[in-house]
Short mmCIF file of C-alpha atoms in Angstrom, two decimals:
data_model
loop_
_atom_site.label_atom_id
_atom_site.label_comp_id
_atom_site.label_asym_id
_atom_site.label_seq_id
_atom_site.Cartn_x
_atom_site.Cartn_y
_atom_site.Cartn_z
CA UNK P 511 -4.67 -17.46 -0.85
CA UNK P 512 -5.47 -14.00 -2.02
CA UNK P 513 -6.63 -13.82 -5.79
CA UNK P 514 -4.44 -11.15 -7.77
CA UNK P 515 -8.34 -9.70 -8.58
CA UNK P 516 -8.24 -9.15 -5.28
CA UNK P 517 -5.18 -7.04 -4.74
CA UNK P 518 -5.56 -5.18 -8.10
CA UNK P 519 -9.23 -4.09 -7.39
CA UNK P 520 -7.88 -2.89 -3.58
CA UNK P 521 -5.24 -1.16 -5.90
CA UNK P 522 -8.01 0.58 -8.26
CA UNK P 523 -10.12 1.54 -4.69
CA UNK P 524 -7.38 2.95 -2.94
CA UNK P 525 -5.24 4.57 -5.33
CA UNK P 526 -7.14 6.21 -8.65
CA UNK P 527 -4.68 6.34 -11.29
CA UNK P 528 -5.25 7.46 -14.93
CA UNK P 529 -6.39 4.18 -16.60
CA UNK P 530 -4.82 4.73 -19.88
CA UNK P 531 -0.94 4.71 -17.71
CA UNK P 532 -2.28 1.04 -16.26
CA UNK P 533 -1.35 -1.99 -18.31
CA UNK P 534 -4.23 -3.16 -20.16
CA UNK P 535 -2.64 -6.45 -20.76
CA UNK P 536 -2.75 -9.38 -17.86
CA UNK P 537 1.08 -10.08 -18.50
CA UNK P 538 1.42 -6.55 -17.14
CA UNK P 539 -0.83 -6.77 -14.42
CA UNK P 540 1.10 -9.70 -13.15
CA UNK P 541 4.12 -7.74 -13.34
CA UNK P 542 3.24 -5.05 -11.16
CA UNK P 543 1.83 -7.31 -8.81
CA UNK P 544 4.62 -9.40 -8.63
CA UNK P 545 7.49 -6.09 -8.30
CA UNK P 546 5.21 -5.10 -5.30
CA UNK P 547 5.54 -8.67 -3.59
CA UNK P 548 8.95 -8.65 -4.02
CA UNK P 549 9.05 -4.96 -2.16
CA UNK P 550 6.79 -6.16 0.14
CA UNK P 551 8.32 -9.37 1.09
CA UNK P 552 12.02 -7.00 1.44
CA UNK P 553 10.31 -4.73 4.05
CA UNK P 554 8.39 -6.92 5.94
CA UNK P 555 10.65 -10.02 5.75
CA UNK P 556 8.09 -12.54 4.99
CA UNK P 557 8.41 -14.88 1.97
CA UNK P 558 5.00 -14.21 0.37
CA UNK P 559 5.14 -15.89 -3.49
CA UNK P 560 3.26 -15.41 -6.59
CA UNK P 561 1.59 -18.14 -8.83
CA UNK P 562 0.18 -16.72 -12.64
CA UNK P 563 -1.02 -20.43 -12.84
CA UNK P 564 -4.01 -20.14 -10.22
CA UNK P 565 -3.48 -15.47 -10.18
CA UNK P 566 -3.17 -15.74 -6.48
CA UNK P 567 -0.17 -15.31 -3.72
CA UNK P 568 0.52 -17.78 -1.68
CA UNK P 569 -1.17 -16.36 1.50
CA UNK P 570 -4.40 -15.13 2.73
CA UNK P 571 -3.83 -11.59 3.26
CA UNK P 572 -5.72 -9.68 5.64
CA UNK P 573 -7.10 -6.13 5.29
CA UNK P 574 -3.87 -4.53 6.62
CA UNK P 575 -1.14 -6.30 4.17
CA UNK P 576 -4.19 -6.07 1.62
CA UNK P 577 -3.90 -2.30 1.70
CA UNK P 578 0.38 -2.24 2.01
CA UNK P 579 0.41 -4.40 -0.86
CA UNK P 580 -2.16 -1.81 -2.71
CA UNK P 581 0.21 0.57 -1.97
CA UNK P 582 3.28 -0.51 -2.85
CA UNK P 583 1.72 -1.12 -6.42
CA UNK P 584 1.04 2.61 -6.48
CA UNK P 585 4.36 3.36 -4.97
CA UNK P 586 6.02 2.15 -7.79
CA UNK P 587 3.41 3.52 -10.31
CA UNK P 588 4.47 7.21 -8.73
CA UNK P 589 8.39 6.08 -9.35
CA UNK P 590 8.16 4.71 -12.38
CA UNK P 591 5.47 7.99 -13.68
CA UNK P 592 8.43 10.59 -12.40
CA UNK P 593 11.33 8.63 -14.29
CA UNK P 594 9.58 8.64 -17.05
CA UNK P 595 8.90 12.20 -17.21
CA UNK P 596 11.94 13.46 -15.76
CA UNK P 597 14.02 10.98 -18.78
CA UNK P 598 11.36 12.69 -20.97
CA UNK P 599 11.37 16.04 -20.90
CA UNK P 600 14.63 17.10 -19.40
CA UNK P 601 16.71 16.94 -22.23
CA UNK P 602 14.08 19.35 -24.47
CA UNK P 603 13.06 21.40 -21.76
CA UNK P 604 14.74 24.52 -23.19
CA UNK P 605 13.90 23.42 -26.23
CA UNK P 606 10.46 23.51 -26.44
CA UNK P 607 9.53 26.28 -23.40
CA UNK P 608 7.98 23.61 -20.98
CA UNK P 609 8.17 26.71 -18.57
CA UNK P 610 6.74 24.67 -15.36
CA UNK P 611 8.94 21.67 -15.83
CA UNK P 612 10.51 21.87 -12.03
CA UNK P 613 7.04 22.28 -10.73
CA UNK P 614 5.97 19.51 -12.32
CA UNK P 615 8.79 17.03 -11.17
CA UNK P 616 9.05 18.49 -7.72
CA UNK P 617 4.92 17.65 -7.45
CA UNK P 618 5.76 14.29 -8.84
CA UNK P 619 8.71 13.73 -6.32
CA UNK P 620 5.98 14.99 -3.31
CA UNK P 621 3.93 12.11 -4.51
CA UNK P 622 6.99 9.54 -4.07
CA UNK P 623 7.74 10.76 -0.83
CA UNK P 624 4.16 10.89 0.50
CA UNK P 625 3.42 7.47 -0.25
CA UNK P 626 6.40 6.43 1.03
CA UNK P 627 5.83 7.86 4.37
CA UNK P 628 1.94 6.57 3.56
CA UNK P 629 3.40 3.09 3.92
CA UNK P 630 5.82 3.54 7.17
CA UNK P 631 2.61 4.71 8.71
CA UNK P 632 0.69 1.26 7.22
CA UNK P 633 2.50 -0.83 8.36
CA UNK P 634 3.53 0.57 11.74
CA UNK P 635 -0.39 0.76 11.95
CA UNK P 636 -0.42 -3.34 12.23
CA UNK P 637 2.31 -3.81 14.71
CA UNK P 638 0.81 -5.14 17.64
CA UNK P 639 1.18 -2.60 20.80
CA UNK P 640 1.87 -3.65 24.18
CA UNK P 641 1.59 -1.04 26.49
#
């Protein structure tokens, strides 16, 4: 079994976010962890669970699904950041000058997309080549 610890300190290592946007509360730790199972388990088809009881999943993951799981925490992070700004600031951006506004989103929406494409190139990384 892999130890949430585990995938939320390969989350830290791999992908520095701002640590005042990170839940500071375990409840919320829990939570991302557990939305980037669920992704996970969609995309790769495998029926990987959470406990909170014992803060593990129910598998030993290795280095590769380590790192996609890592990601997909961050993937959602990005998503969740550019929502949040775009539900923001878009209804006042004429009304208070934010002059760079489209910059800002389109950079956001760059980060989406490259760690989407980050993750297509994870996990084609650990399928097993025959030729």
């Amino acid at each position: 079994m892999t130890s949430y610890d585990e995938i939320y300190t390969t989350f830290l290592n791999n992908c520095m976010v701002s640590d005042l946007d990170l839940p500071q509360t375990d409840k919320g730790k829990y939570e991302m962890i557990k939305n980037a199972v669920l992704h996970y388990n969609n995309r790769l088809r495998t029926k990987l669970t959470c406990d909170d009881a014992t803060e593990s999943v129910s598998e030993k993951l290795d280095d590769d699904h380590l790192l996609i799981l890592a990601h997909y925490i961050r993937y959602h992070f990005l998503l969740n950041e550019k929502t949040y700004f775009e539900s923001l600031w878009q209804p006042f951006e004429k009304d208070v000058g934010l002059k760079n506004f489209g910059t800002q989103l389109r950079s956001l929406e760059s980060s989406v997309t490259e760690q989407a494409r980050f993750i297509d190139s994870l996990i084609i990384n650990t399928e097993v080549d025959f030729l």
